[in-house]
């Protein structure tokens, strides 16, 4: 299995190389040269597998021997051993043929744990094998950072630096990052928004001259292919639990960076009978506008009750564009150049493909709060604001009532008490037992100006020998 860049001017890499590379040298994102596909009979045979067993079946073709089967099974087992529910990704029914897939049972209460617990253990294995030390640099709108830190905090060969927008993540999200006090963990609160953080990370990957000669950057954001690969698994897990491949299933995905729903698109291409994929956005709706109106233009970023989706530059959408444009790297380079000026327009063929693959819907803060209240009133199930956006988008765009609709629950409601209070709850949702003392733990982070030279200097000074 080889991996190629969406912009067509970088050499193809092996799985091990692509995990350790992040962005391609031409600025593109790596994708598999070919996708594995599974027959209906093969998918049906997986009906009684545990989540860990299924993860091995889905991911092994992408790894293609770069990690032995024995080691891959061990990495998967260790990655999901810290999850609080034996099902790993349990389903809860919230309406007629409507289900919530709980992706918040991991150690940091967000769906990012699925990929980043796996990636942390994978990196630890690869780096020990290569006797190599690296620097992990990532940007977070709230959840990626804590999940990445949790995945890497015990890795001797990694120094990790996470940028989050100062005072623009929830208190629970911040404390999950800043109360991890290991020597290899550094939290940077950047004076700016998430897109500023993400742009700084991309620029640093493009020019790594600020690092010592024996170090390189490794990505933990969803530009890293291994994260997308790990997220494909729970689409198969939910689909099979609800009757696939003998009947189709639909998914609604709250998304800002397009990585999570891109994994669903790949699951469909790999053989899972997905009838509908819904792109659910908040008022930062560039993905909804692009799919519905061919309007992929940057607007002023709004700060919402669903901060993990407060994103205007959806990095993983480039991977989708690559397929919409029949894997034409030249066309993708031109589109990305166009977007630097603030907008880009899809050609008719690409737009028609996008509209055939995805439904989309935008949900306001006001409606988000109403949905949290409505679902709780009807079934006493408490949604976080991101999941509420997914539920509302599903209900507004659903095509077939006879097809199970799965709404991805991307975070635990305790991470977003402001939204829960606005929905009329008398008290904040309780944190799980392992995190009950979060607000008493010591914090450590550094507030830095929106200045790449200052950030890079901070990183270079804090890398362990």
CSV table of N, CA and C in Angstrom, one decimal, residues 104 106-110 113 142-150 153 169-181 185 187 411-412 414-416 431-432 434-435 438-439 441-443:
chain,number,residue,atom,x,y,z
A,104,UNK,N,-17.7,9.1,22.9
A,104,UNK,CA,-17.1,9.9,24.0
A,104,UNK,C,-16.7,9.0,25.2
A,106,UNK,N,-13.9,7.4,25.6
A,106,UNK,CA,-12.5,7.3,25.8
A,106,UNK,C,-12.0,8.2,27.0
A,107,UNK,N,-10.7,8.3,27.2
A,107,UNK,CA,-10.2,9.0,28.4
A,107,UNK,C,-10.4,10.5,28.4
A,108,UNK,N,-10.6,11.1,27.3
A,108,UNK,CA,-10.8,12.6,27.3
A,108,UNK,C,-12.2,13.0,26.8
A,109,UNK,N,-13.1,12.0,26.8
A,109,UNK,CA,-14.6,12.2,26.5
A,109,UNK,C,-14.9,12.8,25.2
A,110,UNK,N,-14.1,12.5,24.2
A,110,UNK,CA,-14.4,13.0,22.8
A,110,UNK,C,-14.0,12.0,21.8
A,113,UNK,N,-10.4,10.5,20.8
A,113,UNK,CA,-9.7,9.4,21.4
A,113,UNK,C,-9.6,8.2,20.6
A,142,UNK,N,-10.3,22.4,20.6
A,142,UNK,CA,-10.8,21.9,21.9
A,142,UNK,C,-10.5,20.5,22.3
A,143,UNK,N,-10.9,19.6,21.4
A,143,UNK,CA,-10.8,18.2,21.7
A,143,UNK,C,-9.6,17.4,21.2
A,144,UNK,N,-9.1,17.8,20.1
A,144,UNK,CA,-7.9,17.1,19.5
A,144,UNK,C,-6.7,17.2,20.5
A,145,UNK,N,-6.5,18.4,21.1
A,145,UNK,CA,-5.4,18.6,22.0
A,145,UNK,C,-5.3,17.7,23.1
A,146,UNK,N,-6.4,17.6,23.9
A,146,UNK,CA,-6.4,16.7,25.1
A,146,UNK,C,-6.2,15.3,24.7
A,147,UNK,N,-6.9,14.9,23.6
A,147,UNK,CA,-6.7,13.5,23.1
A,147,UNK,C,-5.3,13.2,22.7
A,148,UNK,N,-4.7,14.1,22.0
A,148,UNK,CA,-3.3,13.9,21.5
A,148,UNK,C,-2.4,13.9,22.7
A,149,UNK,N,-2.6,14.7,23.7
A,149,UNK,CA,-1.7,14.8,24.9
A,149,UNK,C,-1.9,13.4,25.6
A,150,UNK,N,-3.1,13.0,25.8
A,150,UNK,CA,-3.4,11.7,26.5
A,150,UNK,C,-2.7,10.6,25.8
A,153,UNK,N,1.5,11.3,26.2
A,153,UNK,CA,2.1,11.8,27.4
A,153,UNK,C,3.1,10.8,28.0
A,169,UNK,N,-11.8,28.0,24.1
A,169,UNK,CA,-12.2,26.6,24.3
A,169,UNK,C,-12.9,26.6,25.7
A,170,UNK,N,-13.7,25.5,25.9
A,170,UNK,CA,-14.4,25.5,27.1
A,170,UNK,C,-13.4,25.2,28.3
A,171,UNK,N,-13.8,25.5,29.5
A,171,UNK,CA,-12.9,25.3,30.6
A,171,UNK,C,-12.6,23.8,30.8
A,172,UNK,N,-13.5,22.9,30.6
A,172,UNK,CA,-13.2,21.5,30.7
A,172,UNK,C,-12.2,21.1,29.7
A,173,UNK,N,-12.4,21.6,28.4
A,173,UNK,CA,-11.4,21.3,27.4
A,173,UNK,C,-10.0,21.8,27.7
A,174,UNK,N,-10.0,23.0,28.2
A,174,UNK,CA,-8.6,23.6,28.5
A,174,UNK,C,-8.0,22.8,29.6
A,175,UNK,N,-8.7,22.5,30.7
A,175,UNK,CA,-8.1,21.9,31.8
A,175,UNK,C,-7.7,20.4,31.5
A,176,UNK,N,-8.4,19.8,30.6
A,176,UNK,CA,-8.0,18.4,30.2
A,176,UNK,C,-6.6,18.5,29.6
A,177,UNK,N,-6.2,19.6,28.9
A,177,UNK,CA,-4.9,19.7,28.3
A,177,UNK,C,-3.9,20.2,29.4
A,178,UNK,N,-4.3,21.2,30.1
A,178,UNK,CA,-3.3,22.0,30.9
A,178,UNK,C,-3.0,21.4,32.2
A,179,UNK,N,-3.7,20.4,32.6
A,179,UNK,CA,-3.4,19.7,33.9
A,179,UNK,C,-2.6,18.5,33.7
A,180,UNK,N,-2.1,18.2,32.5
A,180,UNK,CA,-1.2,17.1,32.3
A,180,UNK,C,0.2,17.7,32.4
A,181,UNK,N,1.0,17.3,33.4
A,181,UNK,CA,2.2,18.0,33.8
A,181,UNK,C,3.5,17.2,33.4
A,185,UNK,N,5.1,17.5,27.7
A,185,UNK,CA,3.9,18.1,27.3
A,185,UNK,C,3.9,19.6,27.5
A,187,UNK,N,1.6,23.1,26.5
A,187,UNK,CA,0.3,23.7,26.0
A,187,UNK,C,0.6,25.2,25.7
A,411,UNK,N,-18.9,14.3,21.7
A,411,UNK,CA,-18.3,14.7,22.9
A,411,UNK,C,-19.3,14.5,24.1
A,412,UNK,N,-18.8,14.3,25.3
A,412,UNK,CA,-19.6,14.2,26.5
A,412,UNK,C,-20.2,15.6,26.8
A,414,UNK,N,-20.7,17.0,29.6
A,414,UNK,CA,-20.0,17.7,30.6
A,414,UNK,C,-18.9,18.6,30.1
A,415,UNK,N,-18.5,18.5,28.9
A,415,UNK,CA,-17.4,19.3,28.4
A,415,UNK,C,-18.0,20.7,28.0
A,416,UNK,N,-19.3,20.8,27.9
A,416,UNK,CA,-19.9,22.0,27.4
A,416,UNK,C,-21.1,22.5,28.3
A,431,UNK,N,-18.9,15.3,35.5
A,431,UNK,CA,-17.8,14.6,34.9
A,431,UNK,C,-17.7,13.2,35.3
A,432,UNK,N,-17.3,12.3,34.5
A,432,UNK,CA,-17.1,10.9,34.9
A,432,UNK,C,-16.1,10.8,36.1
A,434,UNK,N,-13.3,9.3,36.7
A,434,UNK,CA,-11.9,9.4,36.6
A,434,UNK,C,-11.5,10.9,36.4
A,435,UNK,N,-12.5,11.8,36.2
A,435,UNK,CA,-12.1,13.2,35.9
A,435,UNK,C,-12.8,14.1,37.0
A,438,UNK,N,-11.1,17.3,38.2
A,438,UNK,CA,-10.4,18.1,37.2
A,438,UNK,C,-10.2,19.6,37.6
A,439,UNK,N,-11.2,20.2,38.3
A,439,UNK,CA,-11.1,21.6,38.6
A,439,UNK,C,-10.2,21.9,39.8
A,441,UNK,N,-7.2,20.3,39.9
A,441,UNK,CA,-5.8,19.9,39.5
A,441,UNK,C,-5.0,21.2,39.1
A,442,UNK,N,-3.7,21.1,39.3
A,442,UNK,CA,-2.8,22.2,38.9
A,442,UNK,C,-2.8,22.3,37.4
A,443,UNK,N,-2.8,23.6,36.9
A,443,UNK,CA,-2.7,23.8,35.4
A,443,UNK,C,-1.3,24.4,35.1
